[in-house]
XYZ file of C-alpha atoms in Angstrom:
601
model
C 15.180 7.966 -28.043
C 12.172 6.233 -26.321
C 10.001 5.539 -29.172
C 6.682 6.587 -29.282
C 7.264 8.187 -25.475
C 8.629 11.581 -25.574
C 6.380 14.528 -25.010
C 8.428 17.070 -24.939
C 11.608 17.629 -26.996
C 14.588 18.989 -25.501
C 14.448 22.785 -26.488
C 17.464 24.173 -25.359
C 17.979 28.000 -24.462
C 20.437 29.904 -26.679
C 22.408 30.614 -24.023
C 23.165 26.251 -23.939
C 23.929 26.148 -27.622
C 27.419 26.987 -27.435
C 27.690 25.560 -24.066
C 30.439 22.432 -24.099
C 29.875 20.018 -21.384
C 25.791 19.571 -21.027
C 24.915 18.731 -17.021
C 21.847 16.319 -17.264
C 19.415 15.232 -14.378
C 17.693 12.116 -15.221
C 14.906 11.317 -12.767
C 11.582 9.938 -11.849
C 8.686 12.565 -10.474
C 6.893 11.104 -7.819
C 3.871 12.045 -5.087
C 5.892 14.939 -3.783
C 6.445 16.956 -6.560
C 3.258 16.455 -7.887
C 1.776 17.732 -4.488
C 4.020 20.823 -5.395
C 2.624 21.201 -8.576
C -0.788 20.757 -6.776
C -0.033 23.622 -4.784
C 0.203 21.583 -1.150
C 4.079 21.534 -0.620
C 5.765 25.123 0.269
C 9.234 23.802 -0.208
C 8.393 23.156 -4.302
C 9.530 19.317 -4.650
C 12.623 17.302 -4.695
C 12.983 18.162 -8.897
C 12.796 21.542 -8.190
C 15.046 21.321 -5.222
C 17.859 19.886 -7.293
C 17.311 22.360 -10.209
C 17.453 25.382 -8.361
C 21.162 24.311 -7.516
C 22.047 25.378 -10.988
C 24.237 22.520 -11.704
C 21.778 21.316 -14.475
C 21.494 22.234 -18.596
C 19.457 19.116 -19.380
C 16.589 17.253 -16.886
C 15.206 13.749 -18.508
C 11.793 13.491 -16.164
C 9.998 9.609 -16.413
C 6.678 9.457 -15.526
C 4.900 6.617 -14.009
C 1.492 5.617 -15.787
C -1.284 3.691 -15.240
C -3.354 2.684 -17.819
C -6.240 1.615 -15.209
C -6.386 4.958 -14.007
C -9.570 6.410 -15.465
C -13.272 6.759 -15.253
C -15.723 9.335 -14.080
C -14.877 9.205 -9.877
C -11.062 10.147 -11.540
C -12.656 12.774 -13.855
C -14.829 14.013 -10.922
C -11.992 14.812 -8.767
C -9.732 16.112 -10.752
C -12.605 18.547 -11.652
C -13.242 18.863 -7.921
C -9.541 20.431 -7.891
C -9.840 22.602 -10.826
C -13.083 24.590 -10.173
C -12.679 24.165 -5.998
C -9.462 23.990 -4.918
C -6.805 25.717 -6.994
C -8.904 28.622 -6.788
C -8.509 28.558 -3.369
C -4.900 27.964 -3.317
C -4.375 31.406 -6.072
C -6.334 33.040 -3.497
C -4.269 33.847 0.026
C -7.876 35.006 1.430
C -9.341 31.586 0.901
C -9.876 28.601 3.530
C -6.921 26.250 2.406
C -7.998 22.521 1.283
C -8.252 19.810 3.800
C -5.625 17.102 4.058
C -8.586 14.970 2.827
C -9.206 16.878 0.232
C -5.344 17.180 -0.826
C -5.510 13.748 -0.784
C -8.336 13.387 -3.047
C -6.611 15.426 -5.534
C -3.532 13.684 -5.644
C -4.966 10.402 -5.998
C -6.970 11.811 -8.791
C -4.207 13.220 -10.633
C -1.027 10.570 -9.375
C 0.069 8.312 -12.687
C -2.118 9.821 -15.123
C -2.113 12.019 -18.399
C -3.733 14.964 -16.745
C -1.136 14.682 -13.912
C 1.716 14.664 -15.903
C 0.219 17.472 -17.637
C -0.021 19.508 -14.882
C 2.928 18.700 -13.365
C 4.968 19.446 -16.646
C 3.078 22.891 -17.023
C 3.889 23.621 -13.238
C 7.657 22.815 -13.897
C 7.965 24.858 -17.095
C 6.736 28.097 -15.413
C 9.045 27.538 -11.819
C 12.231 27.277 -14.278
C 10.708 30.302 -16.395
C 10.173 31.921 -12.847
C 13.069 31.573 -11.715
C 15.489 31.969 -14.609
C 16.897 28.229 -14.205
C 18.120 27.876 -18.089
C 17.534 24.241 -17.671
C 16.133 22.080 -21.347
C 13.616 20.078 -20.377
C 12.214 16.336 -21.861
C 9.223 14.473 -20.148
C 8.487 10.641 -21.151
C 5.506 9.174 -19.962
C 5.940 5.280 -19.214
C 3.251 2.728 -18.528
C 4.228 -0.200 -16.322
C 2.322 -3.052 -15.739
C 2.237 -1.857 -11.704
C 4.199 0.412 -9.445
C 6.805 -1.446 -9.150
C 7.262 -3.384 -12.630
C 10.795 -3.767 -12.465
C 11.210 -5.184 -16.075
C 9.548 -1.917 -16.791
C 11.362 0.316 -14.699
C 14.444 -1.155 -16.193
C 13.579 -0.418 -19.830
C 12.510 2.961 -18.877
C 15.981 3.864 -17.071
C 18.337 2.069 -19.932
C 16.248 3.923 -22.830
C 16.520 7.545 -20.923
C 20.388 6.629 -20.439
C 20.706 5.796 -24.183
C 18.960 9.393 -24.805
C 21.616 11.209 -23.216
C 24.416 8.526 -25.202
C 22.610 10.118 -28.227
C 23.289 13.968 -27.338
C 26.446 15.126 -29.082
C 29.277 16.994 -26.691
C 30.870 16.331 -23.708
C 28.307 15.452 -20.793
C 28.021 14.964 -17.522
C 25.098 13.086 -16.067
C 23.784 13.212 -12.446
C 20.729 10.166 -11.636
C 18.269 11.404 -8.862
C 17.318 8.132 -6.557
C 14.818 10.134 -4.187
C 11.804 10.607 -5.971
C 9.841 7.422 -6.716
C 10.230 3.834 -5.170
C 12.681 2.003 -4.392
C 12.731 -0.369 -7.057
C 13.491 2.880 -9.147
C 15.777 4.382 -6.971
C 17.759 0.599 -7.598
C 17.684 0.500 -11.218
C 19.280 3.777 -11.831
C 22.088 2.635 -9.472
C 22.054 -0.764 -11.184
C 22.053 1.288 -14.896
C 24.798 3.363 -13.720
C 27.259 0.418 -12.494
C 26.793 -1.411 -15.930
C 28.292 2.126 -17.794
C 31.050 3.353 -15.942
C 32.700 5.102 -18.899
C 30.180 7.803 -18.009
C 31.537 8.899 -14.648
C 27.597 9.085 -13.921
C 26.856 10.548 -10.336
C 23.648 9.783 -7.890
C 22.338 12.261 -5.866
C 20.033 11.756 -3.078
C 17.781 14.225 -0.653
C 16.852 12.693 2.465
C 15.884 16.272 3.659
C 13.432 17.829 1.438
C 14.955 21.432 2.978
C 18.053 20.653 1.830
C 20.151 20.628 -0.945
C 20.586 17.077 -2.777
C 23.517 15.331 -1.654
C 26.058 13.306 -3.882
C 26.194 9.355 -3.286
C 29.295 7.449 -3.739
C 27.885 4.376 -6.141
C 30.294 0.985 -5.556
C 32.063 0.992 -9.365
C 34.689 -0.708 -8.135
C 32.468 -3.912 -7.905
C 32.900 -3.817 -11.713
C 36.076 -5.078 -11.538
C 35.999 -9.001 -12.287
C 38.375 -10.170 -9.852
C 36.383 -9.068 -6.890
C 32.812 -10.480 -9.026
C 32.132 -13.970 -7.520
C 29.845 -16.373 -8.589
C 25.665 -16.562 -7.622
C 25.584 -19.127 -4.566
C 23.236 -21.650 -6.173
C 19.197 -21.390 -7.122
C 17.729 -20.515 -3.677
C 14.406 -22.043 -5.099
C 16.002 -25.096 -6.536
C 17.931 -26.194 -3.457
C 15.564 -25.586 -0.822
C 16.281 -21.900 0.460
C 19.079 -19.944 1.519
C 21.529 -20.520 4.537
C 21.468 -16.711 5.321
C 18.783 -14.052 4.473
C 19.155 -10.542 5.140
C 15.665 -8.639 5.748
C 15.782 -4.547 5.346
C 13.916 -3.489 8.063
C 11.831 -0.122 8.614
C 8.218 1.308 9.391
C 6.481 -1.620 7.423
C 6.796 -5.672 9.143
C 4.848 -7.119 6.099
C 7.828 -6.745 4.016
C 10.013 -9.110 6.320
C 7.478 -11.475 7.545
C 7.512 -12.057 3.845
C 10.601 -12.794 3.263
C 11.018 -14.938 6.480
C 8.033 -17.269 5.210
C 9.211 -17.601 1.460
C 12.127 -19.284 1.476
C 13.863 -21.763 4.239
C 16.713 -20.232 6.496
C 18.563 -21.091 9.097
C 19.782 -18.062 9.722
C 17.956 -14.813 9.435
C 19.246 -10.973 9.818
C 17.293 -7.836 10.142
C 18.887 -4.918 9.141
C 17.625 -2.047 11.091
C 17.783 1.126 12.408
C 17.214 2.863 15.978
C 13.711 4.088 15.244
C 12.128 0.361 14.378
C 13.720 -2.037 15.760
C 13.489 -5.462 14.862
C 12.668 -7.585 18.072
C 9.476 -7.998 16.989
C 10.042 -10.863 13.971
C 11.707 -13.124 16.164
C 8.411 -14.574 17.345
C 7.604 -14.960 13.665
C 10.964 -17.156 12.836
C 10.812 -21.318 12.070
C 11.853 -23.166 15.776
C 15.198 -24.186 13.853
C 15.884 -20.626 12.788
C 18.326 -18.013 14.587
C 17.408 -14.849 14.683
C 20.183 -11.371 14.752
C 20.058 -8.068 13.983
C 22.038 -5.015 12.574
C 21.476 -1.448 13.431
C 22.109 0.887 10.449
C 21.966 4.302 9.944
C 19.155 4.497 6.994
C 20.068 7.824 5.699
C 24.223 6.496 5.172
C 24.125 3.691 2.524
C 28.115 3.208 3.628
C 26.539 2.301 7.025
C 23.854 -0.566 5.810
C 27.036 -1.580 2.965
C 30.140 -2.011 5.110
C 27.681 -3.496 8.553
C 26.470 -6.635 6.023
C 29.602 -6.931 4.735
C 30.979 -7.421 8.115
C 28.235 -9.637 8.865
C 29.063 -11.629 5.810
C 33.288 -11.978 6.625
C 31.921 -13.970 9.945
C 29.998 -16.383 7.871
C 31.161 -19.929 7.079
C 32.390 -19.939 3.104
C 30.006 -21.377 0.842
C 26.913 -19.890 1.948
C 23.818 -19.144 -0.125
C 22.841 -15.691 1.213
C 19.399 -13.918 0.142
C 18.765 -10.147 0.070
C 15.246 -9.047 1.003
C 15.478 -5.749 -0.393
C 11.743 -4.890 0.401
C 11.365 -2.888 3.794
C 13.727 0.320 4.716
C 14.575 3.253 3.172
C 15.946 3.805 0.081
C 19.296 4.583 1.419
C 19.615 0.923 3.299
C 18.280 -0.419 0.059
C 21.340 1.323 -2.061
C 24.097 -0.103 0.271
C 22.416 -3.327 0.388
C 22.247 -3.865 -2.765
C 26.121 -2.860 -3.211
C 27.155 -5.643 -0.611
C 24.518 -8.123 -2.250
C 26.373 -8.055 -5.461
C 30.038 -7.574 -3.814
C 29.307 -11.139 -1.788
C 27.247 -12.892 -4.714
C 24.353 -12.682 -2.854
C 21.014 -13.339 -4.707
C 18.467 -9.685 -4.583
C 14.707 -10.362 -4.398
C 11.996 -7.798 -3.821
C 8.270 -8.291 -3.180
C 5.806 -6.346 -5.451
C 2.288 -7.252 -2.962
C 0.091 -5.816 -5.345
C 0.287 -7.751 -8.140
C 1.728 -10.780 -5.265
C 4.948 -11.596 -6.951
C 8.992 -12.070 -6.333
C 10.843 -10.252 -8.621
C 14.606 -11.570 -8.212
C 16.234 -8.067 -8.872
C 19.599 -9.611 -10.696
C 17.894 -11.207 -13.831
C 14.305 -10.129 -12.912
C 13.102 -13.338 -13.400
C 9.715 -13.554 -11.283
C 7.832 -15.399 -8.948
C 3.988 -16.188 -7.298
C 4.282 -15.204 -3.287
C 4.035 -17.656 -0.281
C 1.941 -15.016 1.517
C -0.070 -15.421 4.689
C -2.358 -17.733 5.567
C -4.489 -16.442 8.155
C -5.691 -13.564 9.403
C -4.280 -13.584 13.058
C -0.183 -13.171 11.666
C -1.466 -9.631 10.218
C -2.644 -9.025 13.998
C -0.117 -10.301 16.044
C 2.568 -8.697 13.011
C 1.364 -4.906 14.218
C 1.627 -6.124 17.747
C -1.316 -7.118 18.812
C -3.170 -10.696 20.069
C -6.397 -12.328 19.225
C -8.916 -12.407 22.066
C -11.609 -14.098 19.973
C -10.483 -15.765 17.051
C -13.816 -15.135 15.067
C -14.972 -18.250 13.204
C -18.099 -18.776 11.982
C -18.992 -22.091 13.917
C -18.454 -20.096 17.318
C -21.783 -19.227 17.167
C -23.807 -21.836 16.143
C -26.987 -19.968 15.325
C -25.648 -18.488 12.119
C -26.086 -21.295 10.319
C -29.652 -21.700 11.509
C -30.109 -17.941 10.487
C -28.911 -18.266 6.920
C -32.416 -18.287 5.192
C -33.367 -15.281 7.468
C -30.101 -13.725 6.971
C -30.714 -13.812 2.891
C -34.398 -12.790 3.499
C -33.528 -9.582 5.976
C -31.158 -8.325 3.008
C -34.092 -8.335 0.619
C -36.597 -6.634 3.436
C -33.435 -4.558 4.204
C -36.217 -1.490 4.182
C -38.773 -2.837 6.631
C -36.409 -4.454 8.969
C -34.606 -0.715 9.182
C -37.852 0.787 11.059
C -37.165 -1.297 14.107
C -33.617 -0.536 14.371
C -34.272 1.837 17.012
C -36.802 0.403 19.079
C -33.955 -3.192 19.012
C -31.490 -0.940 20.025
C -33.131 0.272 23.129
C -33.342 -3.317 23.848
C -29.765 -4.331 23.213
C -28.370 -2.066 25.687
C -30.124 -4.255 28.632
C -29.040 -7.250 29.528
C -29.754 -10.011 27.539
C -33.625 -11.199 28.354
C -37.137 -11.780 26.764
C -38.697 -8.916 24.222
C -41.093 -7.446 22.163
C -41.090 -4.968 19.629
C -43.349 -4.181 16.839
C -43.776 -1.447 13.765
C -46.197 -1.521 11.142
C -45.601 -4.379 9.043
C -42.910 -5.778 11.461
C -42.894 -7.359 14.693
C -39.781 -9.135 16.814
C -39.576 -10.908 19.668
C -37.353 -13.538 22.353
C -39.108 -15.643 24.529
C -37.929 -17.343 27.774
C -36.388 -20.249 26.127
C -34.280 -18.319 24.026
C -36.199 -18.559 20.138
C -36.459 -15.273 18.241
C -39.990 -15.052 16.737
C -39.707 -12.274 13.504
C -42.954 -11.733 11.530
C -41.611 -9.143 8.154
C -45.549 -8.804 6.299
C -47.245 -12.004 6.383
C -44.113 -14.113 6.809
C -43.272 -15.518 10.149
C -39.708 -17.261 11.258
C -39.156 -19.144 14.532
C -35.347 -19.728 15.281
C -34.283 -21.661 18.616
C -31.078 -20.847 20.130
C -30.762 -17.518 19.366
C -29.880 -14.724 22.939
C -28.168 -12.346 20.748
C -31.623 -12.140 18.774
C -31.867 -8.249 19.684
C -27.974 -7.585 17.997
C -28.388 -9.527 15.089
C -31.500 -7.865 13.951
C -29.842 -4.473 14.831
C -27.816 -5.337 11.929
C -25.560 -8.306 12.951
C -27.449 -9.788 10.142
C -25.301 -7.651 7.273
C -22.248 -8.594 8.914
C -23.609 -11.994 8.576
C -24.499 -11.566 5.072
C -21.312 -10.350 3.764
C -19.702 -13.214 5.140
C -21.805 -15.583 3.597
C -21.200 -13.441 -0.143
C -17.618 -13.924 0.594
C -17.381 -17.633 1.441
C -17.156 -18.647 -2.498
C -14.036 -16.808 -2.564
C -12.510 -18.511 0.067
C -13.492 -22.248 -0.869
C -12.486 -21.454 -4.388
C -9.126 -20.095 -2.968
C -9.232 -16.394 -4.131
C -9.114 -16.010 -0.051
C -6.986 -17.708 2.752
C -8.871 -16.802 5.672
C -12.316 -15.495 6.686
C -13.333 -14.073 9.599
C -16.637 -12.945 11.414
C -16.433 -11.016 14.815
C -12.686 -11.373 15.396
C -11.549 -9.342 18.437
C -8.058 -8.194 19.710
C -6.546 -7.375 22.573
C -3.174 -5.756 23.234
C -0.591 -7.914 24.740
C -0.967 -9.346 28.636
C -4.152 -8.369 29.081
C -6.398 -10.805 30.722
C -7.939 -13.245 28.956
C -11.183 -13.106 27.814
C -13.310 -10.722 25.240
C -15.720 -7.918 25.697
C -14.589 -5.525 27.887
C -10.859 -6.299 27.275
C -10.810 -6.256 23.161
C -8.818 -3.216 21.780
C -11.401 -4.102 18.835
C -13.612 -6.065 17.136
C -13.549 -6.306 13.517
C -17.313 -6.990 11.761
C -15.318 -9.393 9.040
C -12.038 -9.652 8.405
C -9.878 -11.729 5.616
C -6.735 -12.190 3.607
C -5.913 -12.959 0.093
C -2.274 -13.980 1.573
C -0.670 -10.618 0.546
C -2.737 -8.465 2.983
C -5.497 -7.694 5.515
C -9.177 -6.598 4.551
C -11.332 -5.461 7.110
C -15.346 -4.556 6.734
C -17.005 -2.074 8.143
C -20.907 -3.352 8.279
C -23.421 -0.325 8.344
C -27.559 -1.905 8.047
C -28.722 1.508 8.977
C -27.310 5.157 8.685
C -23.419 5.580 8.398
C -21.870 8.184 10.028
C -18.585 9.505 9.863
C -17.747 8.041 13.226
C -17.725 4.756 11.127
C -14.855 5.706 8.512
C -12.818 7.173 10.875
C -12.988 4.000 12.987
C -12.529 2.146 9.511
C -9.475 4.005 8.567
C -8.198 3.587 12.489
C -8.117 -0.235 12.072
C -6.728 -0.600 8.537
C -3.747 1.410 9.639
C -3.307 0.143 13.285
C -3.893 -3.582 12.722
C -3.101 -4.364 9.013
C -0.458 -1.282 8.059
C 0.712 0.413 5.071
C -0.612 -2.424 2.309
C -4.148 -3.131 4.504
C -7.779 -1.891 3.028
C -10.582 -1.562 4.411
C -14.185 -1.669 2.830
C -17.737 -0.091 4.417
C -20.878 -2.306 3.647
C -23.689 -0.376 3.618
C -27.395 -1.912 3.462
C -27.960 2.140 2.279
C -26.276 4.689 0.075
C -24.221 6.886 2.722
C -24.496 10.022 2.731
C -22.733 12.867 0.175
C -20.226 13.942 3.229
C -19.100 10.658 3.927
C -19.414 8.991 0.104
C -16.755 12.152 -0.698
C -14.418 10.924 2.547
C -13.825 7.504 1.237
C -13.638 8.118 -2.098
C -10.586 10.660 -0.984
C -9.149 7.629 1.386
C -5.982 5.995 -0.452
C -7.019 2.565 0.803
C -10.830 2.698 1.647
C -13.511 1.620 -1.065
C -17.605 0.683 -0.306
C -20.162 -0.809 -1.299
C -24.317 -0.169 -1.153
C -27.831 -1.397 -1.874
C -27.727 -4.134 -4.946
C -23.773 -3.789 -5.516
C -23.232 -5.924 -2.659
C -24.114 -9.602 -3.654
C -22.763 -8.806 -6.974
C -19.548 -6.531 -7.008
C -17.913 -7.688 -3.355
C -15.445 -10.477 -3.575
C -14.001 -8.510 -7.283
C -14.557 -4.924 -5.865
C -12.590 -5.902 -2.345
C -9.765 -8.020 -4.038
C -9.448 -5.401 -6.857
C -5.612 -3.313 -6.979
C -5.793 -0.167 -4.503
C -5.574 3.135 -5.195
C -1.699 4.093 -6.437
């Protein structure tokens, strides 16, 4: 039994007590049937789905926790669901919630006690519904992050030794669709190291459907066909061979192609995201191939390395990047991994570490060093590569730039009137407010009088933009250059533009976009969203836009705002999965930790 764990004892219905083979389920519960519980998914959940096939006595649920997860935003939105939105979804006359607001719930209730809660009450009533029969047990676990493989492991081996512990003959079925992959992995990898139990994995690619029944490699068990680990990869210098799983996500392979030195290195792939686009990314000595699998067949990813492998010199030292894909590819490839000897490593980004998937041994990430690989990665090119020294008035400005955040107020009432200006093209002006005034002469020196003090700065043309709030975006760079000469960040940008590929050179009128500052820690791409006067939702839907067009799944994005936004918009990216911001007096002090801190699960 999982010690200190279980929630709910297995309380079988009389009907089971004389029952002599017990069918058990052992599973994860992940985003989608928690939406189900939620309310927001008709079809009920891939647990529910595989219960209401009647083939089960017994279900075993784990449940992810995180011990971070609290606070009053969490307790405000899970309150938000309760008094707002599952009265509207008892109610068929009622406006249904908002994918944003769906979102917000499930955020707000994903990996933590009141979840599981709900989800567990949900799940009791559908089998009472529905007359399933089926005993149910529900084990919290807290890992040290979503993909804590140590963790994972120790959940899956103490559930197993639950069902060793039942008396009677059993039968025991391990569900590898809900949760991630690394789960979906260690019940396969749990399963192969007890054979005596006949255990069977069932899959359901089609959340429609019926699960389906996967074919799990036990003869691999057999010693004579075991051969030995090809060597340290990290001690030697690399592998000869790596094989990349390939899918919606690059990150995941650009990864693996800058960790450890290859020669040779093989995407595997399917139809629908091809793999072309890494080549570019690949060491001049390095060859690049690809094989196209079918991601729902695990047979198909198995026996296409495999084949790949029997064309190989002998002796090779062959890595598995078992990172991108589905979890279908990453089933077979982890069956030919451990048929060739192959060494298994996955990449856990949020907490930037290796974790080597045959001993779980662990280590820190290579990463990325600049921001442009992120860009050109989602298939883009840098028209203006940002840096600060481009323009070399910002370092003139810095004293201004520190003194405009303090008068943040006064500058604000001129915001207009600049505006006007900025649209023309770039000449002398003059503007002035009560308390304010702001100018460019002929020779190009911004004159700005804020109360009774007065700056003169030469060499400024873009005097009118910068004032018209330039000068946050300015200012947040300047709060975040600690961080990158201390090393928390790898690359700092101010004004970066892109451009898509072949489009003539230059910037302006060509960019696809500019980004107001954008960085990396190595493991992923931040982008800020400035704001010195009102924000409007235009703004966080042009945030979101760029995090998921330019950085992908693992980017985030952050608005800076020199004033509290608004309730409408404060509620939008509080409900965003990877948006967070900032206002007023947090800025200076809370941006480098609030930026860099874990996103939300």
């Amino acid at each position: 039994m999982m010690a200190g764990t279980v929630c709910d004892r297995m309380q079988e219905p009389g009907t089971l007590e004389t029952a002599t083979m017990k069918r058990f389920l052992l599973t994860w519960y992940g985003i989608t049937d928690l939406r189900a519980a939620l309310g927001f998914e008709e079809n009920g959940g891939p647990i529910l789905a595989a219960l209401m096939t009647r083939e089960y006595s017994h279900v075993l649920v784990l449940a992810y926790s995180d011990p971070a997860k609290t606070g009053p935003d969490i307790e405000r939105a899970q309150q938000r669901y309760t008094t707002k939105l599952a009265p509207a979804l008892a109610n068929p006359a009622s406006e249904k919630p908002s994918r944003a607001e769906q979102t917000e719930a499930v955020d707000a209730f994903s990996n933590t006690p009141e979840g599981h809660a709900l989800f567990r009450a949900w799940l009791h009533e559908e089998i009472r519904r529905l007359d399933l029969g089926v005993a149910i047990r529900f084990v919290p676990k807290e890992l040290a992050s979503l993909n804590d493989a140590k963790g994972i492991y120790d959940a899956a081996a103490e559930a197993l030794d639950v069902v060793l512990a039942t008396e009677g003959e059993k039968e025991v079925s391990l569900y590898l669709s809900p949760g991630t992959p690394v789960m979906a992995f260690t019940w396969a990898f749990v399963s192969l190291m007890n054979p005596e139990l006949g255990i069977r994995a069932i899959v359901s690619p089609d959340p429609r459907q019926p699960p389906a029944q996967v074919r799990l490699p036990y003869e691999l068990l057999d010693p004579s066909r075991r051969q030995r680990r090809p060597g340290n990869a990290v001690a030697e210098g690399g592998f000869d061979t790596v094989f990349h799983l390939f899918g919606e996500q690059r990150l995941p392979g650009l990864l693996g192609v800058l960790q450890f030195p290859s020669k040779h290195h093989v995407f595997v792939s399917s139809p629908k995201y091809p793999a072309e686009c890494m080549r570019r990314f690949l060491p001049q000595d390095a060859s690049f191939a690809e094989l196209h699998v079918n991601p729902f067949d695990p047979m198909s990813t198995h026996q296409e390395i495999l084949g790949a492998v029997a064309a190989m010199p002998g002796s090779q030292r062959v890595g598995f990047n078992l990172t991108g894909g589905t979890k279908l590819m990453f089933a077979g490839a982890q069956a030919a991994c451990r048929k060739v000897g192959g060494v298994p490593f996955y990449f856990e980004t949020r907490d930037h570490s290796l974790v080597f998937l045959d001993d779980f041994s662990m280590m820190e990430v290579r990463g990325v060093q600049n921001v442009e690989t992120f860009v050109e990665l989602n298939g883009f090119v840098v028209s203006r590569p940002g840096h600060w020294a481009d323009n070399p008035a910002r370092e003139r400005r810095r004293e201004l730039t520190r003194l405009l955040w303090r008068e943040r107020r006064l500058i604000a009432t001129l915001y207009q009137a600049l505006a006007e200006v900025n649209c023309k093209p770039l000449g002398p002006f003059h503007v002035k407010r009560e308390g304010v005034e702001a100018s460019l002469d002929s020779e190009m020196r911004g004159h700005l009088r804020l109360g009774n003090a007065v700056q003169v700065l030469p060499g400024c043309p873009d005097f009118a933009s910068y004032l018209c709030g330039g000068w946050l975006e300015e200012y947040a760079f300047t709060c975040l250059e600690p961080a990158l000469k201390s090393g928390r960040l790898r690359d700092l940008r101010i004004g970066l533009e892109v451009a898509w590929p072949g489009m003539p050179n230059g910037t302006g009128r060509h960019a696809a976009q500019e980004f107001d500052v954008a960085l990396t820690d190595g493991r992923r791409l931040f982008l800020l969203e400035c704001k010195a006067g009102r924000v409007l939702s235009e703004d966080i839907y042009k945030l979101e836009n760029s995090v998921r067009n330019y950085g992908g799944l693992e980017a985030r994005g952050m608005l800076v705002a020199a004033f509290p936004p608004p309730d409408a918009s404060r509620r939008r990216l509080e409900g965003a999965r990877n948006l967070s911001w900032l206002d007023g007096n947090r800025v200076p002090s809370r941006l480098v930790d609030e930026l860099l801190a874990h996103g939300k699960p």
